[in-house]
């Protein structure tokens, strides 16, 4: 197992600063997901770790050995790093077995045994070893790519959005297979993705890159619970922001008095409070309603109901989910109540 340390790394491309002072540490055997919008610099970071490019400033170390810095550069093939590109790039003229064997050292006494070991590790049926890539499904091809990457036993594996080309159901299945294989092999892994749900489910750690800067990192649940900025909160998933006024340990907003879970408002009194849709539920109410149904839309297994908050001067709307069988209760114009469980996160009101 190999630890990975990125220290104050910056990178310029074409005269533009793509990465700015990035620092992170990934312990041996740990998985981290780096998530960011397209063009944020996350794939550039992987290329620097892999050895495909040099840094302008900072250092990258594997097991405390510096592999790239201002005065040092270890070539990619000597780093013990495996790299899985977005499109696996299997050799079309080679069978699955020969694709997996491709990166193995000639010093390995029984390469076929190693091929079967990694095929089993990634849940790839041995009957597929004699097939060619075009005879496999997309998910099977990605498993072959991972098996080929793991075959030489790298200390670190880098995954550059490897599930993007797969459809939704196959993506989730393949991702879980990959996680299981990485867990069993105990290899240090860095995944980059623009899919927030993928990042949350993949890594033991998550890092968020915005405009070339690592703005927050930590355990996925901790980052989601307490985003460093309102923009980060929105990027990570469904977010409802309401103007609020702080009063001791509570905030007053259109949905009433909400406990303060985290305060990132720098102590100002007029703030925005972050609530997640999962904290909010609807129920029909005629005595003391706080919202009116604007419209509802069936999504098959659930119904999206959009309501307008009656106490909000800007007529803010919130969209929540209800079971399909309750759709008749939430027709346009219906008075309803939005209930909130748990607390909110406060940010300075910059609007």
mmCIF file of C-alpha atoms in Angstrom:
data_model
loop_
_atom_site.group_PDB
_atom_site.id
_atom_site.type_symbol
_atom_site.label_atom_id
_atom_site.label_comp_id
_atom_site.label_asym_id
_atom_site.label_seq_id
_atom_site.Cartn_x
_atom_site.Cartn_y
_atom_site.Cartn_z
ATOM 1 C CA UNK A 1 0.000 0.000 0.000
ATOM 2 C CA UNK A 2 1.155 3.510 -0.818
ATOM 3 C CA UNK A 3 0.260 6.886 0.646
ATOM 4 C CA UNK A 4 -0.160 9.930 -1.580
ATOM 5 C CA UNK A 5 0.740 13.487 -0.579
ATOM 6 C CA UNK A 6 0.090 16.551 -2.742
ATOM 7 C CA UNK A 7 1.746 19.675 -1.325
ATOM 8 C CA UNK A 8 0.988 23.218 -2.566
ATOM 9 C CA UNK A 9 0.751 22.131 -6.204
ATOM 10 C CA UNK A 10 0.058 24.708 -8.898
ATOM 11 C CA UNK A 11 -0.114 24.202 -12.650
ATOM 12 C CA UNK A 12 -0.284 26.608 -15.580
ATOM 13 C CA UNK A 13 -1.540 25.552 -18.989
ATOM 14 C CA UNK A 14 -1.419 27.926 -21.929
ATOM 15 C CA UNK A 15 -0.716 30.854 -19.652
ATOM 16 C CA UNK A 16 -3.766 30.142 -17.445
ATOM 17 C CA UNK A 17 -3.617 28.958 -13.838
ATOM 18 C CA UNK A 18 -5.416 25.596 -13.875
ATOM 19 C CA UNK A 19 -4.507 24.430 -10.356
ATOM 20 C CA UNK A 20 -3.740 26.807 -7.517
ATOM 21 C CA UNK A 21 -1.944 25.686 -4.340
ATOM 22 C CA UNK A 22 -3.582 22.248 -4.057
ATOM 23 C CA UNK A 23 -2.728 20.229 -0.941
ATOM 24 C CA UNK A 24 -4.176 16.893 0.122
ATOM 25 C CA UNK A 25 -3.094 13.636 1.713
ATOM 26 C CA UNK A 26 -4.524 10.205 0.945
ATOM 27 C CA UNK A 27 -3.574 7.524 3.461
ATOM 28 C CA UNK A 28 -2.491 4.067 2.295
ATOM 29 C CA UNK A 29 -5.448 1.975 1.152
ATOM 30 C CA UNK A 30 -7.880 4.890 1.221
ATOM 31 C CA UNK A 31 -10.244 5.994 -1.553
ATOM 32 C CA UNK A 32 -10.786 9.677 -2.259
ATOM 33 C CA UNK A 33 -13.173 11.161 -4.810
ATOM 34 C CA UNK A 34 -12.310 14.548 -6.281
ATOM 35 C CA UNK A 35 -15.431 16.236 -7.613
ATOM 36 C CA UNK A 36 -15.766 19.413 -9.609
ATOM 37 C CA UNK A 37 -17.409 20.944 -12.640
ATOM 38 C CA UNK A 38 -15.968 20.412 -16.112
ATOM 39 C CA UNK A 39 -12.811 22.489 -16.520
ATOM 40 C CA UNK A 40 -12.196 22.838 -12.779
ATOM 41 C CA UNK A 41 -8.765 21.160 -12.989
ATOM 42 C CA UNK A 42 -9.485 17.750 -11.526
ATOM 43 C CA UNK A 43 -8.204 15.714 -14.507
ATOM 44 C CA UNK A 44 -5.076 17.881 -14.642
ATOM 45 C CA UNK A 45 -4.406 16.901 -11.025
ATOM 46 C CA UNK A 46 -4.601 13.207 -11.972
ATOM 47 C CA UNK A 47 -2.174 13.717 -14.851
ATOM 48 C CA UNK A 48 0.348 15.312 -12.499
ATOM 49 C CA UNK A 49 0.048 12.428 -10.030
ATOM 50 C CA UNK A 50 0.372 9.874 -12.834
ATOM 51 C CA UNK A 51 3.495 11.532 -14.227
ATOM 52 C CA UNK A 52 2.057 12.639 -17.558
ATOM 53 C CA UNK A 53 2.965 16.266 -16.837
ATOM 54 C CA UNK A 54 5.100 18.387 -14.494
ATOM 55 C CA UNK A 55 4.017 20.830 -11.803
ATOM 56 C CA UNK A 56 4.916 24.515 -11.889
ATOM 57 C CA UNK A 57 5.060 24.710 -8.104
ATOM 58 C CA UNK A 58 4.748 22.288 -5.211
ATOM 59 C CA UNK A 59 5.498 18.600 -4.794
ATOM 60 C CA UNK A 60 3.838 15.215 -5.090
ATOM 61 C CA UNK A 61 5.100 12.316 -2.997
ATOM 62 C CA UNK A 62 4.350 8.608 -2.904
ATOM 63 C CA UNK A 63 5.166 7.036 0.459
ATOM 64 C CA UNK A 64 7.063 10.218 1.346
ATOM 65 C CA UNK A 65 9.281 9.881 -1.755
ATOM 66 C CA UNK A 66 8.973 12.998 -3.919
ATOM 67 C CA UNK A 67 8.118 11.964 -7.488
ATOM 68 C CA UNK A 68 7.560 15.438 -8.909
ATOM 69 C CA UNK A 69 8.699 18.866 -7.790
ATOM 70 C CA UNK A 70 10.704 21.792 -9.095
ATOM 71 C CA UNK A 71 13.941 19.814 -9.083
ATOM 72 C CA UNK A 72 12.739 16.234 -9.408
ATOM 73 C CA UNK A 73 10.658 14.169 -11.788
ATOM 74 C CA UNK A 74 10.153 10.405 -11.686
ATOM 75 C CA UNK A 75 8.796 9.128 -15.044
ATOM 76 C CA UNK A 76 5.287 7.689 -15.114
ATOM 77 C CA UNK A 77 6.422 4.094 -15.715
ATOM 78 C CA UNK A 78 8.555 4.139 -12.545
ATOM 79 C CA UNK A 79 5.919 5.453 -10.135
ATOM 80 C CA UNK A 80 3.901 2.291 -9.577
ATOM 81 C CA UNK A 81 0.716 4.166 -10.432
ATOM 82 C CA UNK A 82 -2.178 2.673 -12.417
ATOM 83 C CA UNK A 83 -4.328 4.953 -14.561
ATOM 84 C CA UNK A 84 -7.850 4.260 -15.838
ATOM 85 C CA UNK A 85 -8.985 6.745 -18.473
ATOM 86 C CA UNK A 86 -12.584 7.751 -19.161
ATOM 87 C CA UNK A 87 -12.684 5.463 -22.189
ATOM 88 C CA UNK A 88 -10.726 2.379 -21.177
ATOM 89 C CA UNK A 89 -8.777 2.045 -24.448
ATOM 90 C CA UNK A 90 -8.609 -1.734 -24.607
ATOM 91 C CA UNK A 91 -6.600 -3.188 -27.473
ATOM 92 C CA UNK A 92 -9.293 -4.329 -29.934
ATOM 93 C CA UNK A 93 -7.078 -6.981 -31.571
ATOM 94 C CA UNK A 94 -6.226 -8.702 -28.263
ATOM 95 C CA UNK A 95 -8.380 -11.053 -26.221
ATOM 96 C CA UNK A 96 -9.425 -10.121 -22.701
ATOM 97 C CA UNK A 97 -6.683 -12.335 -21.289
ATOM 98 C CA UNK A 98 -3.985 -10.689 -23.414
ATOM 99 C CA UNK A 99 -5.318 -7.220 -22.581
ATOM 100 C CA UNK A 100 -4.962 -7.977 -18.863
ATOM 101 C CA UNK A 101 -1.497 -9.535 -19.339
ATOM 102 C CA UNK A 102 -0.244 -6.557 -21.328
ATOM 103 C CA UNK A 103 1.236 -4.622 -18.410
ATOM 104 C CA UNK A 104 2.663 -7.571 -16.490
ATOM 105 C CA UNK A 105 6.372 -7.868 -15.961
ATOM 106 C CA UNK A 106 8.133 -10.734 -17.691
ATOM 107 C CA UNK A 107 9.576 -11.638 -14.317
ATOM 108 C CA UNK A 108 6.189 -12.952 -13.160
ATOM 109 C CA UNK A 109 6.511 -16.746 -13.157
ATOM 110 C CA UNK A 110 2.824 -17.508 -13.796
ATOM 111 C CA UNK A 111 1.117 -14.604 -15.611
ATOM 112 C CA UNK A 112 -2.000 -16.647 -16.399
ATOM 113 C CA UNK A 113 -2.523 -17.247 -12.682
ATOM 114 C CA UNK A 114 -2.305 -13.503 -12.069
ATOM 115 C CA UNK A 115 -4.829 -12.858 -14.865
ATOM 116 C CA UNK A 116 -7.315 -15.222 -13.219
ATOM 117 C CA UNK A 117 -6.676 -13.617 -9.815
ATOM 118 C CA UNK A 118 -7.514 -10.115 -10.953
ATOM 119 C CA UNK A 119 -10.407 -11.327 -13.125
ATOM 120 C CA UNK A 120 -11.944 -12.890 -10.038
ATOM 121 C CA UNK A 121 -11.193 -9.735 -8.053
ATOM 122 C CA UNK A 122 -13.241 -7.579 -10.438
ATOM 123 C CA UNK A 123 -16.027 -10.200 -10.765
ATOM 124 C CA UNK A 124 -15.158 -10.963 -14.390
ATOM 125 C CA UNK A 125 -16.256 -14.442 -15.510
ATOM 126 C CA UNK A 126 -13.268 -16.513 -16.618
ATOM 127 C CA UNK A 127 -15.285 -17.604 -19.665
ATOM 128 C CA UNK A 128 -14.866 -14.048 -20.991
ATOM 129 C CA UNK A 129 -11.067 -14.233 -21.079
ATOM 130 C CA UNK A 130 -11.037 -15.642 -24.621
ATOM 131 C CA UNK A 131 -13.342 -12.949 -26.012
ATOM 132 C CA UNK A 132 -12.391 -9.718 -27.739
ATOM 133 C CA UNK A 133 -13.410 -6.268 -26.412
ATOM 134 C CA UNK A 134 -16.152 -5.762 -29.017
ATOM 135 C CA UNK A 135 -17.847 -8.924 -27.719
ATOM 136 C CA UNK A 136 -18.271 -7.430 -24.232
ATOM 137 C CA UNK A 137 -20.798 -5.055 -22.710
ATOM 138 C CA UNK A 138 -19.686 -1.611 -21.545
ATOM 139 C CA UNK A 139 -19.625 -2.713 -17.919
ATOM 140 C CA UNK A 140 -17.569 -5.809 -18.745
ATOM 141 C CA UNK A 141 -15.083 -3.702 -20.688
ATOM 142 C CA UNK A 142 -14.589 -1.413 -17.690
ATOM 143 C CA UNK A 143 -13.946 -4.446 -15.490
ATOM 144 C CA UNK A 144 -11.290 -5.615 -17.931
ATOM 145 C CA UNK A 145 -9.666 -2.179 -17.830
ATOM 146 C CA UNK A 146 -9.621 -2.279 -14.037
ATOM 147 C CA UNK A 147 -8.227 -5.832 -14.037
ATOM 148 C CA UNK A 148 -5.453 -4.747 -16.422
ATOM 149 C CA UNK A 149 -4.679 -1.808 -14.134
ATOM 150 C CA UNK A 150 -4.578 -3.947 -10.984
ATOM 151 C CA UNK A 151 -2.604 -6.826 -12.519
ATOM 152 C CA UNK A 152 0.869 -5.267 -11.916
ATOM 153 C CA UNK A 153 -0.185 -4.501 -8.283
ATOM 154 C CA UNK A 154 0.221 -0.686 -8.406
ATOM 155 C CA UNK A 155 0.540 1.270 -5.188
ATOM 156 C CA UNK A 156 -1.947 3.911 -6.376
ATOM 157 C CA UNK A 157 -4.833 3.713 -8.856
ATOM 158 C CA UNK A 158 -6.164 6.832 -10.589
ATOM 159 C CA UNK A 159 -9.658 6.782 -12.112
ATOM 160 C CA UNK A 160 -10.536 9.557 -14.563
ATOM 161 C CA UNK A 161 -14.354 9.546 -14.808
ATOM 162 C CA UNK A 162 -14.380 5.848 -15.792
ATOM 163 C CA UNK A 163 -18.160 5.358 -15.548
ATOM 164 C CA UNK A 164 -19.342 8.325 -17.618
ATOM 165 C CA UNK A 165 -20.003 6.357 -20.812
ATOM 166 C CA UNK A 166 -22.220 3.785 -19.056
ATOM 167 C CA UNK A 167 -25.984 4.097 -18.703
ATOM 168 C CA UNK A 168 -27.396 4.859 -15.257
ATOM 169 C CA UNK A 169 -28.194 1.333 -14.057
ATOM 170 C CA UNK A 170 -24.985 -0.193 -15.402
ATOM 171 C CA UNK A 171 -22.960 2.699 -13.986
ATOM 172 C CA UNK A 172 -24.127 2.024 -10.420
ATOM 173 C CA UNK A 173 -23.542 -1.727 -10.753
ATOM 174 C CA UNK A 174 -20.078 -1.312 -12.275
ATOM 175 C CA UNK A 175 -19.114 1.322 -9.709
ATOM 176 C CA UNK A 176 -19.992 -1.028 -6.849
ATOM 177 C CA UNK A 177 -17.973 -3.832 -8.436
ATOM 178 C CA UNK A 178 -14.996 -1.496 -8.735
ATOM 179 C CA UNK A 179 -15.367 -0.356 -5.122
ATOM 180 C CA UNK A 180 -15.456 -3.975 -3.944
ATOM 181 C CA UNK A 181 -12.325 -4.819 -5.941
ATOM 182 C CA UNK A 182 -10.432 -1.788 -4.672
ATOM 183 C CA UNK A 183 -11.515 -2.525 -1.115
ATOM 184 C CA UNK A 184 -10.279 -6.101 -1.335
ATOM 185 C CA UNK A 185 -6.982 -5.140 -2.964
ATOM 186 C CA UNK A 186 -6.448 -2.329 -0.414
ATOM 187 C CA UNK A 187 -4.986 -0.037 -3.056
ATOM 188 C CA UNK A 188 -4.878 3.732 -2.593
ATOM 189 C CA UNK A 189 -7.331 5.219 -5.090
ATOM 190 C CA UNK A 190 -8.169 8.658 -6.466
ATOM 191 C CA UNK A 191 -11.340 9.075 -8.525
ATOM 192 C CA UNK A 192 -12.203 12.294 -10.327
ATOM 193 C CA UNK A 193 -15.784 12.916 -11.391
ATOM 194 C CA UNK A 194 -18.308 15.669 -11.996
ATOM 195 C CA UNK A 195 -21.093 13.465 -10.583
ATOM 196 C CA UNK A 196 -21.783 14.449 -6.967
ATOM 197 C CA UNK A 197 -23.697 11.269 -6.117
ATOM 198 C CA UNK A 198 -20.871 9.156 -7.528
ATOM 199 C CA UNK A 199 -18.314 11.041 -5.453
ATOM 200 C CA UNK A 200 -20.386 10.688 -2.286
ATOM 201 C CA UNK A 201 -20.830 6.932 -2.697
ATOM 202 C CA UNK A 202 -17.292 6.128 -3.866
ATOM 203 C CA UNK A 203 -14.850 7.753 -1.523
ATOM 204 C CA UNK A 204 -14.007 7.469 2.128
ATOM 205 C CA UNK A 205 -12.888 11.033 1.550
ATOM 206 C CA UNK A 206 -14.156 13.655 -0.831
ATOM 207 C CA UNK A 207 -12.443 16.756 -2.164
ATOM 208 C CA UNK A 208 -14.194 19.596 -3.970
ATOM 209 C CA UNK A 209 -12.343 21.576 -6.626
ATOM 210 C CA UNK A 210 -13.708 24.926 -7.765
ATOM 211 C CA UNK A 211 -11.833 26.979 -10.354
ATOM 212 C CA UNK A 212 -8.590 25.138 -9.716
ATOM 213 C CA UNK A 213 -8.718 25.359 -5.917
ATOM 214 C CA UNK A 214 -9.461 22.637 -3.396
ATOM 215 C CA UNK A 215 -12.140 24.441 -1.404
ATOM 216 C CA UNK A 216 -13.076 21.623 0.984
ATOM 217 C CA UNK A 217 -12.188 18.041 1.807
ATOM 218 C CA UNK A 218 -13.133 15.467 4.411
ATOM 219 C CA UNK A 219 -15.527 12.599 5.023
ATOM 220 C CA UNK A 220 -18.440 12.739 2.528
ATOM 221 C CA UNK A 221 -21.103 12.990 5.226
ATOM 222 C CA UNK A 222 -19.236 15.803 6.999
ATOM 223 C CA UNK A 223 -18.721 17.821 3.817
ATOM 224 C CA UNK A 224 -22.347 17.405 2.744
ATOM 225 C CA UNK A 225 -23.572 18.330 6.217
ATOM 226 C CA UNK A 226 -21.454 21.473 6.513
ATOM 227 C CA UNK A 227 -20.449 22.898 3.107
ATOM 228 C CA UNK A 228 -17.830 25.634 3.301
ATOM 229 C CA UNK A 229 -19.801 28.000 1.032
ATOM 230 C CA UNK A 230 -23.320 28.334 -0.311
ATOM 231 C CA UNK A 231 -22.000 27.630 -3.829
ATOM 232 C CA UNK A 232 -20.452 24.382 -2.604
ATOM 233 C CA UNK A 233 -23.732 23.441 -0.932
ATOM 234 C CA UNK A 234 -25.606 23.900 -4.207
ATOM 235 C CA UNK A 235 -23.010 21.935 -6.145
ATOM 236 C CA UNK A 236 -23.310 18.945 -3.806
ATOM 237 C CA UNK A 237 -27.038 18.467 -4.333
ATOM 238 C CA UNK A 238 -30.533 19.791 -3.717
ATOM 239 C CA UNK A 239 -30.337 22.987 -1.678
ATOM 240 C CA UNK A 240 -33.029 25.370 -0.451
ATOM 241 C CA UNK A 241 -31.873 28.806 0.699
ATOM 242 C CA UNK A 242 -34.193 31.137 2.587
ATOM 243 C CA UNK A 243 -33.565 34.599 4.073
ATOM 244 C CA UNK A 244 -33.418 34.349 7.846
ATOM 245 C CA UNK A 245 -32.666 36.309 10.992
ATOM 246 C CA UNK A 246 -30.599 34.750 13.745
ATOM 247 C CA UNK A 247 -31.867 34.598 17.312
ATOM 248 C CA UNK A 248 -29.471 32.807 19.704
ATOM 249 C CA UNK A 249 -29.359 29.143 18.649
ATOM 250 C CA UNK A 250 -32.267 29.530 16.209
ATOM 251 C CA UNK A 251 -32.936 31.201 12.879
ATOM 252 C CA UNK A 252 -36.315 32.689 11.955
ATOM 253 C CA UNK A 253 -37.383 32.169 8.331
ATOM 254 C CA UNK A 254 -40.471 31.582 6.218
ATOM 255 C CA UNK A 255 -40.711 28.055 7.615
ATOM 256 C CA UNK A 256 -40.610 29.203 11.214
ATOM 257 C CA UNK A 257 -37.939 28.753 13.838
ATOM 258 C CA UNK A 258 -35.129 26.446 12.662
ATOM 259 C CA UNK A 259 -32.272 25.244 14.903
ATOM 260 C CA UNK A 260 -28.793 26.281 13.733
ATOM 261 C CA UNK A 261 -26.744 23.182 12.918
ATOM 262 C CA UNK A 262 -23.673 25.024 11.585
ATOM 263 C CA UNK A 263 -22.946 28.736 11.312
ATOM 264 C CA UNK A 264 -20.803 30.003 8.425
ATOM 265 C CA UNK A 265 -22.317 33.485 8.423
ATOM 266 C CA UNK A 266 -19.384 35.223 10.156
ATOM 267 C CA UNK A 267 -21.729 36.372 12.903
ATOM 268 C CA UNK A 268 -24.038 38.596 10.841
ATOM 269 C CA UNK A 269 -27.685 38.748 11.896
ATOM 270 C CA UNK A 270 -29.368 38.712 8.480
ATOM 271 C CA UNK A 271 -28.395 35.462 6.801
ATOM 272 C CA UNK A 272 -29.432 32.752 4.370
ATOM 273 C CA UNK A 273 -30.270 29.392 5.853
ATOM 274 C CA UNK A 274 -29.531 26.184 3.955
ATOM 275 C CA UNK A 275 -32.030 23.340 4.149
ATOM 276 C CA UNK A 276 -31.941 20.099 2.186
ATOM 277 C CA UNK A 277 -35.110 18.751 0.533
ATOM 278 C CA UNK A 278 -34.631 15.482 2.436
ATOM 279 C CA UNK A 279 -35.236 17.443 5.657
ATOM 280 C CA UNK A 280 -38.599 18.702 4.451
ATOM 281 C CA UNK A 281 -41.982 16.993 4.254
ATOM 282 C CA UNK A 282 -45.428 18.071 3.038
ATOM 283 C CA UNK A 283 -48.852 17.537 4.535
ATOM 284 C CA UNK A 284 -52.215 19.023 3.602
ATOM 285 C CA UNK A 285 -53.162 21.787 6.050
ATOM 286 C CA UNK A 286 -56.119 24.136 6.242
ATOM 287 C CA UNK A 287 -55.676 25.578 9.766
ATOM 288 C CA UNK A 288 -52.197 27.091 9.609
ATOM 289 C CA UNK A 289 -50.751 26.543 6.125
ATOM 290 C CA UNK A 290 -47.372 27.999 5.226
ATOM 291 C CA UNK A 291 -47.351 27.111 1.521
ATOM 292 C CA UNK A 292 -49.542 26.756 -1.567
ATOM 293 C CA UNK A 293 -49.144 24.074 -4.219
ATOM 294 C CA UNK A 294 -48.073 25.576 -7.554
ATOM 295 C CA UNK A 295 -47.961 22.364 -9.578
ATOM 296 C CA UNK A 296 -47.207 18.657 -9.319
ATOM 297 C CA UNK A 297 -45.470 16.381 -11.780
ATOM 298 C CA UNK A 298 -45.413 12.583 -11.839
ATOM 299 C CA UNK A 299 -41.971 10.970 -12.038
ATOM 300 C CA UNK A 300 -43.214 7.386 -11.976
ATOM 301 C CA UNK A 301 -42.225 6.117 -8.539
ATOM 302 C CA UNK A 302 -42.786 9.534 -6.949
ATOM 303 C CA UNK A 303 -44.383 12.923 -7.570
ATOM 304 C CA UNK A 304 -42.563 16.259 -7.550
ATOM 305 C CA UNK A 305 -44.696 18.874 -5.819
ATOM 306 C CA UNK A 306 -43.688 22.534 -6.100
ATOM 307 C CA UNK A 307 -45.067 24.860 -3.427
ATOM 308 C CA UNK A 308 -44.803 28.613 -2.908
ATOM 309 C CA UNK A 309 -43.950 29.690 0.623
ATOM 310 C CA UNK A 310 -46.648 32.091 1.748
ATOM 311 C CA UNK A 311 -44.544 34.009 4.274
ATOM 312 C CA UNK A 312 -41.648 34.579 1.886
ATOM 313 C CA UNK A 313 -41.774 38.096 0.346
ATOM 314 C CA UNK A 314 -39.959 36.949 -2.800
ATOM 315 C CA UNK A 315 -42.520 34.151 -3.272
ATOM 316 C CA UNK A 316 -39.829 31.488 -2.971
ATOM 317 C CA UNK A 317 -40.736 28.039 -4.238
ATOM 318 C CA UNK A 318 -39.641 24.642 -2.970
ATOM 319 C CA UNK A 319 -39.922 21.338 -4.836
ATOM 320 C CA UNK A 320 -40.365 18.196 -2.749
ATOM 321 C CA UNK A 321 -41.175 14.552 -3.385
ATOM 322 C CA UNK A 322 -44.280 12.688 -2.246
ATOM 323 C CA UNK A 323 -45.393 9.100 -2.970
ATOM 324 C CA UNK A 324 -47.305 8.618 -6.212
ATOM 325 C CA UNK A 325 -50.438 7.469 -4.396
ATOM 326 C CA UNK A 326 -50.632 10.863 -2.616
ATOM 327 C CA UNK A 327 -50.652 12.967 -5.791
ATOM 328 C CA UNK A 328 -54.378 13.717 -5.498
ATOM 329 C CA UNK A 329 -53.746 15.516 -2.181
ATOM 330 C CA UNK A 330 -51.480 18.098 -3.801
ATOM 331 C CA UNK A 331 -53.342 19.683 -6.684
ATOM 332 C CA UNK A 332 -52.504 23.284 -7.726
ATOM 333 C CA UNK A 333 -53.953 25.769 -5.274
ATOM 334 C CA UNK A 334 -54.000 23.318 -2.350
ATOM 335 C CA UNK A 335 -52.970 24.823 0.982
ATOM 336 C CA UNK A 336 -50.246 22.789 2.613
ATOM 337 C CA UNK A 337 -47.607 22.827 5.333
ATOM 338 C CA UNK A 338 -43.891 22.302 4.861
ATOM 339 C CA UNK A 339 -42.388 20.690 7.950
ATOM 340 C CA UNK A 340 -38.652 20.769 8.636
ATOM 341 C CA UNK A 341 -36.670 18.252 10.688
ATOM 342 C CA UNK A 342 -33.165 18.932 11.936
ATOM 343 C CA UNK A 343 -31.297 22.213 11.702
ATOM 344 C CA UNK A 344 -29.930 24.451 8.997
ATOM 345 C CA UNK A 345 -26.581 25.896 7.951
ATOM 346 C CA UNK A 346 -26.181 29.672 7.956
ATOM 347 C CA UNK A 347 -24.368 31.756 5.335
ATOM 348 C CA UNK A 348 -23.989 35.509 5.067
ATOM 349 C CA UNK A 349 -26.730 37.016 2.917
ATOM 350 C CA UNK A 350 -24.844 38.484 -0.024
ATOM 351 C CA UNK A 351 -27.882 39.133 -2.172
#
